[in-house]
Short mmCIF file of C-alpha atoms in Angstrom, two decimals:
data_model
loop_
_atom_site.label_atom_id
_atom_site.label_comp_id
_atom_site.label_asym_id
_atom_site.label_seq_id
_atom_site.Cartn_x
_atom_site.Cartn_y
_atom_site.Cartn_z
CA UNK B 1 21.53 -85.11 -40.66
CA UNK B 2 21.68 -82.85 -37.18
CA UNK B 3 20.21 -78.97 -36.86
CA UNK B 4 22.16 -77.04 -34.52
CA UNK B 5 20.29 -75.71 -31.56
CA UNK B 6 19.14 -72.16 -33.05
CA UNK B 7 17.97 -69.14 -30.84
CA UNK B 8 16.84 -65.53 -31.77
CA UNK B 9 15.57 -62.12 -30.45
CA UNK B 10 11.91 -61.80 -31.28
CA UNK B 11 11.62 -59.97 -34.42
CA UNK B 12 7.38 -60.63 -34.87
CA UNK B 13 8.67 -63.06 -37.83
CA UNK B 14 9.18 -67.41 -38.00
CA UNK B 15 11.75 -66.81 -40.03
CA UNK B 16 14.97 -67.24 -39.02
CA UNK B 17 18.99 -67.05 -40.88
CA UNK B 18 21.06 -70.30 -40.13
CA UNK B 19 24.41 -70.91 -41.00
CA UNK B 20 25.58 -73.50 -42.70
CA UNK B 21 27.89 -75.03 -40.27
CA UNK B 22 24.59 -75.22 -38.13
CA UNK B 23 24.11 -78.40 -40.54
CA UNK B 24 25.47 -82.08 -39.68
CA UNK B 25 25.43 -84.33 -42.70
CA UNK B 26 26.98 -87.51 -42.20
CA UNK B 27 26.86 -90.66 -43.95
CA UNK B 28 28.90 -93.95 -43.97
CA UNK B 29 32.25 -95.02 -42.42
CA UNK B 30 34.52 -96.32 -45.03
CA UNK B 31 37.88 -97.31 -42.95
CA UNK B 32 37.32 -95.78 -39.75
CA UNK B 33 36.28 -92.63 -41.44
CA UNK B 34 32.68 -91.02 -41.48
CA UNK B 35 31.72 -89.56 -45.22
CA UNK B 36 30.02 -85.77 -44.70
CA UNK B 37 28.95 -83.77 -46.95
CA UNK B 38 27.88 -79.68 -46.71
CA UNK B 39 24.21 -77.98 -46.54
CA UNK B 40 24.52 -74.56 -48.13
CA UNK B 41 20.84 -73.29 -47.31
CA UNK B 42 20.72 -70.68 -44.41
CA UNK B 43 17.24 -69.98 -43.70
CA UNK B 44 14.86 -71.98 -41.48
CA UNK B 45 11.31 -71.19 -40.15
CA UNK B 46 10.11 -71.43 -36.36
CA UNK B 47 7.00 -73.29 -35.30
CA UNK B 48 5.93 -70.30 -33.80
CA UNK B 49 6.70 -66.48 -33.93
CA UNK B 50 6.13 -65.88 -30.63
CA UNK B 51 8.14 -66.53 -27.61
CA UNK B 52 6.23 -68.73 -25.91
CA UNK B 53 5.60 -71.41 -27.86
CA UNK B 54 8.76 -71.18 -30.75
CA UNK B 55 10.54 -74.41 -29.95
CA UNK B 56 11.50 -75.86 -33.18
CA UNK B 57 13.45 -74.62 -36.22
CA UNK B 58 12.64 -76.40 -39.33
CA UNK B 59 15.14 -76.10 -42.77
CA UNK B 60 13.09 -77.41 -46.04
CA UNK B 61 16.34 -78.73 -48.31
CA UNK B 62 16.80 -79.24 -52.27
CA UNK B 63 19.45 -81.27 -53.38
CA UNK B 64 21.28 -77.77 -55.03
CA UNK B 65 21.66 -76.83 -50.96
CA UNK B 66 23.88 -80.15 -50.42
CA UNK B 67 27.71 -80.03 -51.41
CA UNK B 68 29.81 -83.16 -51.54
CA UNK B 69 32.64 -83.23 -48.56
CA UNK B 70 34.41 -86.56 -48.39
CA UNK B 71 31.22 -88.31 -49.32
CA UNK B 72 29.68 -88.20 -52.69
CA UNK B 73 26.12 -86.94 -52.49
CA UNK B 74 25.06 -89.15 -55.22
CA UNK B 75 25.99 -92.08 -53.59
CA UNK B 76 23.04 -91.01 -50.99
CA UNK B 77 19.36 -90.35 -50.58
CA UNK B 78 19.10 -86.25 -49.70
CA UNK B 79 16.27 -85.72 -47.09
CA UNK B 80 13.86 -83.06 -48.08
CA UNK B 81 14.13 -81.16 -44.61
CA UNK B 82 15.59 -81.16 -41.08
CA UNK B 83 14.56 -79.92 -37.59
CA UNK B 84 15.65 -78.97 -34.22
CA UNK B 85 13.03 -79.33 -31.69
CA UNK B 86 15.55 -77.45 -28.67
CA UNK B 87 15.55 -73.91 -30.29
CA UNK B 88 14.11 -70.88 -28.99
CA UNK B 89 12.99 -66.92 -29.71
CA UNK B 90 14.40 -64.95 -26.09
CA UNK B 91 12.45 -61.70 -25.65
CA UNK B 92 12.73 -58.42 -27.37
CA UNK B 93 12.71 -55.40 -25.14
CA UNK B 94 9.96 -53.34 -24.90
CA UNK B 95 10.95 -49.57 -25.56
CA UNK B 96 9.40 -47.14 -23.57
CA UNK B 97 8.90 -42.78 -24.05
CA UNK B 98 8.00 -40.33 -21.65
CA UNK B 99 7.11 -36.66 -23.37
CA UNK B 100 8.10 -33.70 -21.96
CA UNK B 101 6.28 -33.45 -18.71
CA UNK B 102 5.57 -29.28 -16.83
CA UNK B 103 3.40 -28.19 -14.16
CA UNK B 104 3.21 -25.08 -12.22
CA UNK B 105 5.42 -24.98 -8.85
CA UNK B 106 3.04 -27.04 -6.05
CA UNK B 107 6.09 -27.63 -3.37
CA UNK B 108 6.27 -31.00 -4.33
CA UNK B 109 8.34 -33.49 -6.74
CA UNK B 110 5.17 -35.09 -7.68
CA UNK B 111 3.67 -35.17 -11.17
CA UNK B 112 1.18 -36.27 -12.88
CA UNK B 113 1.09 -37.85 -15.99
CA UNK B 114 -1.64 -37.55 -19.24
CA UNK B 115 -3.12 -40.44 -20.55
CA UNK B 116 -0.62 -41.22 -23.39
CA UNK B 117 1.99 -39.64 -22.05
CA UNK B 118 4.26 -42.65 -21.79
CA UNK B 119 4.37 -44.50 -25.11
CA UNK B 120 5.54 -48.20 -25.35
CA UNK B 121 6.90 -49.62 -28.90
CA UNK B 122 8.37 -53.00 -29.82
CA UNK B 123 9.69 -54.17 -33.13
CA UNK B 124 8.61 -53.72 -37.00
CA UNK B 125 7.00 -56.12 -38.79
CA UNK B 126 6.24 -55.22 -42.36
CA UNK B 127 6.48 -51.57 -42.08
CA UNK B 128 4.32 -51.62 -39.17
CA UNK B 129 5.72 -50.91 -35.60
CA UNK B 130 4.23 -52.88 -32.46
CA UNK B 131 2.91 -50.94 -29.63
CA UNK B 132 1.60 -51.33 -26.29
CA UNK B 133 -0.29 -48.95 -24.10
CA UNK B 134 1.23 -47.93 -20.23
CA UNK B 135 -1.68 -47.12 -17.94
CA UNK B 136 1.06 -45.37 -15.39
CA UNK B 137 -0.33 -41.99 -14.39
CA UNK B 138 2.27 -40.67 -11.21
CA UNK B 139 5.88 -39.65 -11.66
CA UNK B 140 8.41 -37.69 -9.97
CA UNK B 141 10.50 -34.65 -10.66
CA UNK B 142 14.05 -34.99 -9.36
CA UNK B 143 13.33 -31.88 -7.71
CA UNK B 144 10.31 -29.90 -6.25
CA UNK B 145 12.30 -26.78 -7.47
CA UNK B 146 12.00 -24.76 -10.33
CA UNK B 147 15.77 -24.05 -10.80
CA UNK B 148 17.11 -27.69 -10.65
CA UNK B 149 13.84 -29.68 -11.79
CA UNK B 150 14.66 -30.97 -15.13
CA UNK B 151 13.71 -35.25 -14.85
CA UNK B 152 10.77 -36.76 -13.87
CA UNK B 153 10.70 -40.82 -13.50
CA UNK B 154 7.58 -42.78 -13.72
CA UNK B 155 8.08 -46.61 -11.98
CA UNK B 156 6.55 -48.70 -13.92
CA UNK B 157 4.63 -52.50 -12.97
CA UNK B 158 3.80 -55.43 -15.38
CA UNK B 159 0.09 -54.72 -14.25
CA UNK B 160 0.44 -51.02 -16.09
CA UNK B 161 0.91 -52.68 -19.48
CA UNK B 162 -1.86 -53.80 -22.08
CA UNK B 163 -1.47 -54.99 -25.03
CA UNK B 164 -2.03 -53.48 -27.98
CA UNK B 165 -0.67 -54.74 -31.89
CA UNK B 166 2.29 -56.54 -29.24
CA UNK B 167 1.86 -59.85 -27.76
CA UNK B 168 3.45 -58.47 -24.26
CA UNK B 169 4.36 -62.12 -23.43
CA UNK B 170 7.23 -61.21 -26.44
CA UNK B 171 8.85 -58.14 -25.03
CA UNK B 172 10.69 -57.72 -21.93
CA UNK B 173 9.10 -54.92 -20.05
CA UNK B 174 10.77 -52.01 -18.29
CA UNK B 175 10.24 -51.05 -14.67
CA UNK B 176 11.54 -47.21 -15.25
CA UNK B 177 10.86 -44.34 -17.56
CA UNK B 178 12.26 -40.96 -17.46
CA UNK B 179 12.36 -37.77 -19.46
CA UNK B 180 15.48 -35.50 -18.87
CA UNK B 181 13.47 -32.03 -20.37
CA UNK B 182 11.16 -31.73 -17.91
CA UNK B 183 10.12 -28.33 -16.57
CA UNK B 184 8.61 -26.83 -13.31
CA UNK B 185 7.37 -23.27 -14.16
CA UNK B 186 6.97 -20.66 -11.71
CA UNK B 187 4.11 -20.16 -9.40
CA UNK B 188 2.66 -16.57 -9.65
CA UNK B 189 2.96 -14.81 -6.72
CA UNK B 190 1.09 -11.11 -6.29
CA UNK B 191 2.81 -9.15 -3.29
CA UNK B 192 1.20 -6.21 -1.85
CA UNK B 193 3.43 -3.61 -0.11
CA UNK B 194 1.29 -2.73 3.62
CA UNK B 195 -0.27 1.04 3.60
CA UNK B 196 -0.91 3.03 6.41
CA UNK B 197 -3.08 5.80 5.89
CA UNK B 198 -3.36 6.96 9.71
CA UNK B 199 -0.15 9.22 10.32
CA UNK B 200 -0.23 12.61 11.40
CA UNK B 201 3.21 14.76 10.96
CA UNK B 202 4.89 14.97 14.29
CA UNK B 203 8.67 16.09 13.18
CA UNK B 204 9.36 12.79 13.13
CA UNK B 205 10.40 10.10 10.98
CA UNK B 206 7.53 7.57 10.31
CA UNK B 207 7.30 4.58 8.44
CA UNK B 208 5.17 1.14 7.42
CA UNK B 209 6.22 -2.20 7.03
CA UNK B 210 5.88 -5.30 5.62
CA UNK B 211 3.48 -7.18 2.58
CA UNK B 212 0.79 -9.33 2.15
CA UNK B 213 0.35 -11.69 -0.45
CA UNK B 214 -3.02 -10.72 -2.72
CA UNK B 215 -2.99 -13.12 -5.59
CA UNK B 216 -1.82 -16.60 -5.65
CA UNK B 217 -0.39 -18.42 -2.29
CA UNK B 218 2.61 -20.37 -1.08
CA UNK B 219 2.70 -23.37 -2.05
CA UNK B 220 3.09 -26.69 0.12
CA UNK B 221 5.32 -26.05 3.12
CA UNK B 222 6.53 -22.85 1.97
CA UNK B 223 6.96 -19.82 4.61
CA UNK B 224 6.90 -16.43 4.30
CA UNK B 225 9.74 -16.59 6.88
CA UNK B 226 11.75 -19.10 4.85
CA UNK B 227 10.78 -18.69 1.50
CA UNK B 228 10.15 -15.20 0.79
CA UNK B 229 12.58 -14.01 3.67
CA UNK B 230 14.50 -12.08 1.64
CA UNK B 231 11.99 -9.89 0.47
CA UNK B 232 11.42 -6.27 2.10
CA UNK B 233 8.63 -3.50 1.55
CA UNK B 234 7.63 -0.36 3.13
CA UNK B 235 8.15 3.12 3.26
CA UNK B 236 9.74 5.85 5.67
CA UNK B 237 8.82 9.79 5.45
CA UNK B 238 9.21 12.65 7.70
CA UNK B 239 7.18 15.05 5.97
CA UNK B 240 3.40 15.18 5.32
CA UNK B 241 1.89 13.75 1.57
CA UNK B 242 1.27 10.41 -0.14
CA UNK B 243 4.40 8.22 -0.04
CA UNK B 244 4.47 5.16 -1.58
CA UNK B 245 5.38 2.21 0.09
CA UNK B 246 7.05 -0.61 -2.12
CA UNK B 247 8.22 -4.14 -2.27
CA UNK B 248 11.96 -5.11 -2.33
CA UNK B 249 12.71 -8.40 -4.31
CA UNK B 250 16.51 -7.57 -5.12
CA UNK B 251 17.89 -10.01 -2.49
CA UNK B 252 14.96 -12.81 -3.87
CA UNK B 253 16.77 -16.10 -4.58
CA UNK B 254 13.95 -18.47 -4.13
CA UNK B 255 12.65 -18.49 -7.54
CA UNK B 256 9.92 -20.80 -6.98
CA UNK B 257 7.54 -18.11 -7.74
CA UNK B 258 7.12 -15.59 -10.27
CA UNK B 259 6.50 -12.15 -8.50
CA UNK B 260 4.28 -9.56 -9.06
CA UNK B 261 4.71 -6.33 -6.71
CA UNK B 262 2.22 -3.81 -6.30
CA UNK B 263 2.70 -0.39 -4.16
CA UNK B 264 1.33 0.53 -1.01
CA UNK B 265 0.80 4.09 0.41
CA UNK B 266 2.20 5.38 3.55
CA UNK B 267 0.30 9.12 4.24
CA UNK B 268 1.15 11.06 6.79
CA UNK B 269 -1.81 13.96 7.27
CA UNK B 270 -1.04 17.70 7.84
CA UNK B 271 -1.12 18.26 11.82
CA UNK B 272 -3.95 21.22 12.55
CA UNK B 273 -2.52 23.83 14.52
CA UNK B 274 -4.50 25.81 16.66
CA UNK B 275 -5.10 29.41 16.29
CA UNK B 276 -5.37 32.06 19.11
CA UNK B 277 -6.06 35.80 18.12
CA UNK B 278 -5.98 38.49 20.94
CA UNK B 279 -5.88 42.15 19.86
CA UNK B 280 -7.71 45.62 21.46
CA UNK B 281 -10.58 46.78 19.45
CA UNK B 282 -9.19 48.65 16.27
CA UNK B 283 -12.75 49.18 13.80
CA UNK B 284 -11.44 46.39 11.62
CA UNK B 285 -11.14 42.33 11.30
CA UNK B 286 -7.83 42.43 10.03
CA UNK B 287 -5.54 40.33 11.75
CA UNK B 288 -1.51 41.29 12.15
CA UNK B 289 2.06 40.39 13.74
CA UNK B 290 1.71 39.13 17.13
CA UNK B 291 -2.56 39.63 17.05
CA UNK B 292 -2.64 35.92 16.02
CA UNK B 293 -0.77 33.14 17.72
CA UNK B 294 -0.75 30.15 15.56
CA UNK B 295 0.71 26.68 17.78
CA UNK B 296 1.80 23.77 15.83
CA UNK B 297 2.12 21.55 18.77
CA UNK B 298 4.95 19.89 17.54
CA UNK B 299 8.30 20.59 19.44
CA UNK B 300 9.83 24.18 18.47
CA UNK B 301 8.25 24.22 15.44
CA UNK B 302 6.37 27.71 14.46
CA UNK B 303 4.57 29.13 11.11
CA UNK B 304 4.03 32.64 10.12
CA UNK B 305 0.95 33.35 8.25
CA UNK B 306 -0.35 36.59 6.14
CA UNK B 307 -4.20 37.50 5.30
CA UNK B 308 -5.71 36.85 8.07
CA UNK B 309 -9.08 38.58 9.47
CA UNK B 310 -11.50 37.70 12.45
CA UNK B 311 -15.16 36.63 11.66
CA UNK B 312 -16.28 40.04 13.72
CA UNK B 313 -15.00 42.98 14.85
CA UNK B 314 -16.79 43.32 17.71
CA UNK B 315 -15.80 42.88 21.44
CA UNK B 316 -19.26 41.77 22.09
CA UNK B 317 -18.76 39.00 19.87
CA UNK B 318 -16.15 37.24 21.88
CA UNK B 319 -17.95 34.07 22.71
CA UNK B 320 -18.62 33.34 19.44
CA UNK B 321 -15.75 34.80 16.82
CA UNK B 322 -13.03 32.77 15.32
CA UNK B 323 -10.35 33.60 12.80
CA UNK B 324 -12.31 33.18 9.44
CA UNK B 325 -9.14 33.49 6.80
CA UNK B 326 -5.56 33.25 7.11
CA UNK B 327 -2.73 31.59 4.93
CA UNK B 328 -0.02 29.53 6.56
CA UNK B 329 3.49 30.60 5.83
CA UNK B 330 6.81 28.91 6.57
CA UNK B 331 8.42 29.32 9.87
CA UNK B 332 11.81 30.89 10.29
CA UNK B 333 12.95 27.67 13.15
CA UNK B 334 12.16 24.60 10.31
CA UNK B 335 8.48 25.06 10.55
CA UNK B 336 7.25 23.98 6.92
CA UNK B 337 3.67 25.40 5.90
CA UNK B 338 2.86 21.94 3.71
CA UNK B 339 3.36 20.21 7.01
CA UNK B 340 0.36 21.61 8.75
CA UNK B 341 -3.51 22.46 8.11
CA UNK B 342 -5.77 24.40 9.82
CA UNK B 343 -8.68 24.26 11.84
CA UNK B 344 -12.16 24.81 10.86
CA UNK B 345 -12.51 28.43 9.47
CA UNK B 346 -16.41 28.60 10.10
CA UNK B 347 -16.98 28.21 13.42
CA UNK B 348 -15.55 28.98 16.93
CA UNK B 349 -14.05 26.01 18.54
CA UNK B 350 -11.17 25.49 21.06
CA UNK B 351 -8.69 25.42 18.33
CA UNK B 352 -9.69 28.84 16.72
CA UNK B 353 -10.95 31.56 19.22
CA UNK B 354 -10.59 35.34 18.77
CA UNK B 355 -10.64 37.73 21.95
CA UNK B 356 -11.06 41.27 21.22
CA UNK B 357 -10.38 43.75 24.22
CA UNK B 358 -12.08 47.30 24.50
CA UNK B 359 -10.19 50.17 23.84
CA UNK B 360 -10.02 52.62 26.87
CA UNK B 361 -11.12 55.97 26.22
CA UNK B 362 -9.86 58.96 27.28
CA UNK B 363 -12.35 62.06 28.65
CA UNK B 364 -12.32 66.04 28.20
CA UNK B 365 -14.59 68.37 29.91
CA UNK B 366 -14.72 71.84 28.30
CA UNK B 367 -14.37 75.51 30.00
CA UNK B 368 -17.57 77.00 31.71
CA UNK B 369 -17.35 80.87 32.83
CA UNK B 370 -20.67 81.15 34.09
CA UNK B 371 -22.16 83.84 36.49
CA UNK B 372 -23.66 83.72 39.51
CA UNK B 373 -27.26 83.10 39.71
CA UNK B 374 -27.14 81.37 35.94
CA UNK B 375 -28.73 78.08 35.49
CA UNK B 376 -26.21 75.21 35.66
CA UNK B 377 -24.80 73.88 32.70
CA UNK B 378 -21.72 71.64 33.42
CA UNK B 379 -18.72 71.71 29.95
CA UNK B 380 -19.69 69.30 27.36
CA UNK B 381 -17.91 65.70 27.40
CA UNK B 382 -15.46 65.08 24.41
CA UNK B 383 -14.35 61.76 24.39
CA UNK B 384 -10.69 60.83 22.46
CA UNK B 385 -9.58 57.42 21.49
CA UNK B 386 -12.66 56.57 19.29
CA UNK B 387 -11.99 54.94 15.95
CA UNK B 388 -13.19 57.13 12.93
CA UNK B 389 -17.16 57.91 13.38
CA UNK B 390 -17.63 55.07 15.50
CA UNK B 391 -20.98 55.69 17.40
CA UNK B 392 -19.96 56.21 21.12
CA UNK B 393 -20.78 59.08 23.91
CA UNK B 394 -20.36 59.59 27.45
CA UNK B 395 -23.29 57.76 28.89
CA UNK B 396 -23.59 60.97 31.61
CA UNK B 397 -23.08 64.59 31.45
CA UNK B 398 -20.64 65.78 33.78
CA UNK B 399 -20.42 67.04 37.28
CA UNK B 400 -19.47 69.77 39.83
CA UNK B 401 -17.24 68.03 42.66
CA UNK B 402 -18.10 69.73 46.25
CA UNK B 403 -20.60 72.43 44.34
CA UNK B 404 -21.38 74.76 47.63
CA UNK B 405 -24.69 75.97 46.98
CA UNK B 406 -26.60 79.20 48.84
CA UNK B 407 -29.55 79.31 50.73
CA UNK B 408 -31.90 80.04 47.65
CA UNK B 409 -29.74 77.07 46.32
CA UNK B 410 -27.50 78.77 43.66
CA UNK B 411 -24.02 77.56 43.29
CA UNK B 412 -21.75 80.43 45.06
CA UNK B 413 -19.17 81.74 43.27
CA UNK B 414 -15.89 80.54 42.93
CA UNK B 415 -14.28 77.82 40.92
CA UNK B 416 -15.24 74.45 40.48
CA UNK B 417 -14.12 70.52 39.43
CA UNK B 418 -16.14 68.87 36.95
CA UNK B 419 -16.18 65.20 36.99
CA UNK B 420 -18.19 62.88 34.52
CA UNK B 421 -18.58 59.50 35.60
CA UNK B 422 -18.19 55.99 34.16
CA UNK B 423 -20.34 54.55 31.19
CA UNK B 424 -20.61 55.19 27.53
CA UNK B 425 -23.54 55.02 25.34
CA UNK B 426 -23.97 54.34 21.52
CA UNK B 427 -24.22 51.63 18.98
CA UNK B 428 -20.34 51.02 19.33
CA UNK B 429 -19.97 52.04 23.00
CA UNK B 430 -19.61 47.94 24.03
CA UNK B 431 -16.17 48.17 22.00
CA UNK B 432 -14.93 50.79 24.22
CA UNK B 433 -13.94 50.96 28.15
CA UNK B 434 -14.54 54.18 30.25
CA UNK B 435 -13.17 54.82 33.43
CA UNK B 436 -14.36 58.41 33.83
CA UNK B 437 -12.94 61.76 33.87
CA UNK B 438 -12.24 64.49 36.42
CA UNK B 439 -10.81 67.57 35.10
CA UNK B 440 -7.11 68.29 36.44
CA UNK B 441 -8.34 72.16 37.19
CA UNK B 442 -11.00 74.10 38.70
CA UNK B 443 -12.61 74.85 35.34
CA UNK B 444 -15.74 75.59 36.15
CA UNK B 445 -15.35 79.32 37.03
CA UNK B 446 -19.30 80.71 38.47
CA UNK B 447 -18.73 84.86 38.58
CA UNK B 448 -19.84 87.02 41.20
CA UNK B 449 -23.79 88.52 40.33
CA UNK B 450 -22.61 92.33 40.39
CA UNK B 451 -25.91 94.03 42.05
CA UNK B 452 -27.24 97.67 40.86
CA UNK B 453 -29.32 99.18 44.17
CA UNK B 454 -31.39 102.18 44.34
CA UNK B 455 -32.30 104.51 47.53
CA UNK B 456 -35.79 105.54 48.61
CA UNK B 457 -36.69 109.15 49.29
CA UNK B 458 -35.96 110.50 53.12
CA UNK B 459 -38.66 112.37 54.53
CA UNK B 460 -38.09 114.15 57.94
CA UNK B 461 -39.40 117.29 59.93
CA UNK B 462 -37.33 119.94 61.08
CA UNK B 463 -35.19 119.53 63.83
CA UNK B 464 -36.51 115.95 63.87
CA UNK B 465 -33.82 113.21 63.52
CA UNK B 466 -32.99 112.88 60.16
CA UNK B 467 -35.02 109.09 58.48
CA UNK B 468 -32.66 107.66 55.29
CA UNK B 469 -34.32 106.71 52.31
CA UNK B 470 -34.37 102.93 52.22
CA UNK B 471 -31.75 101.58 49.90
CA UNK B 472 -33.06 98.60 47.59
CA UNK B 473 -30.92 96.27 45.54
#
């Protein structure tokens, strides 16, 4: 009786199915012709469940497994078993899992894999699966990009097996693993639009540029000028304020990197204009019209302004006086009010100065009818021009122009022209000018002294010449 040559997969089990034309049973040769007979049993048993050292198949037999063919089995001896001694188990492959693998964006393909993360199973025996443990910890995406990522292989070696319930030496292993729901996630990415806090309106347009990143960083070889060159930021004004200043991801196609935008500020300051008041001495601070020249320094640009008064109202205050309230008002050539600020209202300083001029004053010298011989007393000095009951005189009395006096040193009689010089006097005299006055007439009018005389009594002898009383005056 022959066994057929027998060969299975590993299945962790001795046991194997044969069929039953596996079997040879032979017996005599009656006529040329060899008697056989059939073997109907179908299962065997290996030396060995395991691949290494399963060589032979042995079939325990009964006399119910035999079937007569052309020979009659009771004419022979059944044997109790047969063998084959060439038979073999061929290895079962090893089944390997990758999970689901994700990491953050790095700009690389590389990952790395968790302890476990590759699972290795072989076949079931009793309910109970066979496993092996894979030691592998390095993959790669097929991609370093988040868009297309979506695989990541891990190459695996003999070395990165052990054993665990499966005899390794029954599996074939595999040099490959891959998952096909992989993920790379986006790296976060904080973008700060540039400020510029340092304008100054000059009727211009102004702007500021550019971003820096704030949070997070590129990642690998990754550029700003390459990856991120698509995104803008910034701001443009004219006009002074706060102006914010943003970042411009529309045209972002990257998508490595999950953005975050924060603003910027672009502030443009009010320009200070300079203020330059220059009126004549008026009693009051108040400030009008063309009194206060306001420059804006900033082409053809001008400003109007209402409320304004000077610190003093004093000439003599010149040196130190300033323009100590005024409001800003638009212009009527584009000049804007919000565009500008002003100088320091507390102080004189080269951009506020006030120049006050003294008001000329005009003289009058009254009438004098005087007479001959009478003490001189020159018209009094009326001065016109003065504001209300400012405090100012002529600082002299006036004159007689070419007085011609006698020989007891009496002004002769005739007419005269009074004069009163230069000069004022009085706690508000230094906001006044006075040139002096000389009356336009002869108005100082000194009478004739009419003289009453009397005549002494003659005394004479007669027929002497006649003597004349003297005559007195």
């Amino acid at each position: 009786m022959i066994l057929d040559f027998d060969t299975k997969v590993y299945d962790g089990c001795s046991c194997v199915s044969l069929s039953s034309s596996g079997f040879t049973c032979t017996g005599v040769t009656v006529g040329g012709v060899t008697e056989s007979a059939t073997i109907k049993s179908t299962t065997g048993t290996y030396n060995d469940k395991n691949v290494a050292s399963a060589h032979t198949v042995t079939a325990t037999l009964s006399g119910a497994d035999f079937s007569s063919g052309t020979a009659d089995v009771s004419n022979y001896n059944l044997p109790a078993s047969v063998s084959n001694t060439s038979s073999t188990i061929t290895k079962a492959n090893l089944a390997v899992t990758l999970a689901n693998q994700t990491k953050v964006y790095d700009g690389n393909a590389n990952a790395t894999l968790a302890a476990g993360a590759i699972t290795a199973t072989g076949v079931t025996v009793g309910g109970v699966t066979e496993t092996a443990t894979v030691t592998q910890t390095v993959g790669s995406y097929n991609s370093k990009n988040v868009a297309s990522a979506n695989t990541v292989t891990a190459a695996l070696a003999a070395g990165q097996f052990t054993a665990g319930t499966a005899d390794l030496g029954n599996y074939n292993l595999p040099t490959t693993v891959s998952n096909t729901s992989s993920t790379i996630t986006q790296a976060a990415l904080t973008l700060t639009a540039s400020s510029d806090l340092n304008k100054v309106y000059n009727g211009s347009e102004q702007s500021v540029s550019g971003f820096a990143i704030t949070s997070g960083s590129l990642q690998g070889t990754d550029s700003l000028a390459v990856d991120l060159a698509n995104i803008t930021a910034g701001a443009k004004a004219t006009h002074a304020g706060t102006h914010t200043s943003t970042v411009n991801d529309s045209a972002y196609t990257n998508g490595n990197y999950a953005i975050t935008k924060v603003n910027g500020t672009l502030f443009i300051d009010q320009k200070e204009v300079s203020l330059s008041a220059a009126k004549t001495y008026d009693g009051s601070k108040t400030l009008t019209g063309t009194q206060l020249s306001i420059s804006t320094g900033v082409g053809s640009e001008t400003l109007g302004y209402t409320l304004a008064t000077s610190h003093s109202k004093n000439v003599g205050d010149n040196s130190s006086n300033f323009v100590d309230a005024v409001s800003l008002s638009n212009g009527s050539n584009g000049g804007l009010a919000s565009n500008y600020k002003l100088p320091a209202l507390t102080a004189a300083g080269s951009g506020n100065t006030v120049v006050l001029t003294a008001k000329a004053l005009s003289a009058s010298i009254a009438n004098v009818n005087t007479t001959y011989g009478s003490a001189t007393a020159t018209g009094a000095v009326s001065l016109s021009g003065k504001v209300d009951t400012d405090d100012v005189l002529a600082a002299s009395a006036a004159t007689l122009v070419s007085a011609d006096t006698s020989t007891s040193g009496q002004i002769r009689a005739g007419s005269y022209v009074q004069t009163v010089s230069a000069g004022l006097t009085g706690a508000d005299a230094g906001n006044y000018s006075f040139a002096g006055s000389t009356t336009p007439t002869a108005n100082y009018v000194v009478n004739k002294l009419a003289l009453t005389g009397a005549i002494a009594q003659g005394l004479s002898t007669y027929s002497n010449t006649q003597v004349a009383g003297a005559v007195s005056l």
